[in-house]
XYZ file of C-alpha atoms in Angstrom:
65
model
C 4.262 -2.741 -10.938
C 6.959 -2.926 -8.284
C 4.762 -4.664 -5.724
C 4.008 -8.342 -5.530
C 2.207 -9.604 -8.646
C -1.018 -10.384 -6.773
C -1.654 -6.675 -6.032
C -3.538 -4.853 -8.774
C -5.776 -1.823 -9.192
C -8.772 -1.931 -6.846
C -7.388 -4.560 -4.455
C -7.909 -4.223 -0.713
C -4.502 -3.735 0.871
C -2.874 -2.646 4.071
C 0.232 -0.485 4.260
C 3.068 -1.748 6.447
C 5.988 0.332 7.759
C 9.367 -1.355 7.183
C 11.068 0.110 10.209
C 8.263 -0.580 12.728
C 6.701 -3.645 11.098
C 3.208 -2.416 11.909
C 0.095 -1.571 9.911
C -0.128 2.134 9.063
C -3.525 2.064 7.312
C -5.707 -0.040 5.051
C -7.695 0.754 1.946
C -7.916 0.312 -1.818
C -4.854 0.369 -4.068
C -5.472 2.994 -6.768
C -2.175 4.040 -8.350
C 1.593 3.696 -8.506
C 4.050 6.170 -10.005
C 5.775 5.066 -13.194
C 9.091 4.605 -11.338
C 7.596 2.470 -8.578
C 8.728 4.764 -5.791
C 5.298 5.951 -4.605
C 1.837 4.439 -4.438
C -1.596 5.914 -3.775
C -4.157 4.333 -1.479
C -7.787 5.305 -0.936
C -7.853 4.834 2.827
C -10.757 3.540 4.884
C -11.516 7.084 6.086
C -11.995 8.354 2.501
C -8.664 10.138 1.975
C -6.228 9.487 -0.854
C -2.762 9.075 0.672
C 0.573 8.657 -1.052
C 3.238 6.372 0.417
C 6.952 6.206 -0.339
C 7.960 2.594 -1.065
C 11.322 3.132 0.649
C 9.530 3.307 4.007
C 6.324 1.355 3.341
C 5.199 -1.803 1.590
C 1.789 -3.251 0.695
C 0.169 -6.540 1.644
C -3.168 -7.779 0.343
C -6.009 -8.340 2.733
C -6.908 -12.002 2.864
C -10.468 -12.962 2.034
C -12.184 -15.433 4.320
C -13.258 -18.647 2.597
């Protein structure tokens, strides 16, 4: 996996845009291509979206203690 080691299948994540440094969407991490250039997210509105890792990166959602 090309992302940080704490992100794994089924984790709640949000997608950040590198060039704007803002949140694009949030959802569940479901897949990454074998080359690490694209990832798939099940978004909070029920769509599966694919993101190019050149333009976007993932951050995990923090759980409240």
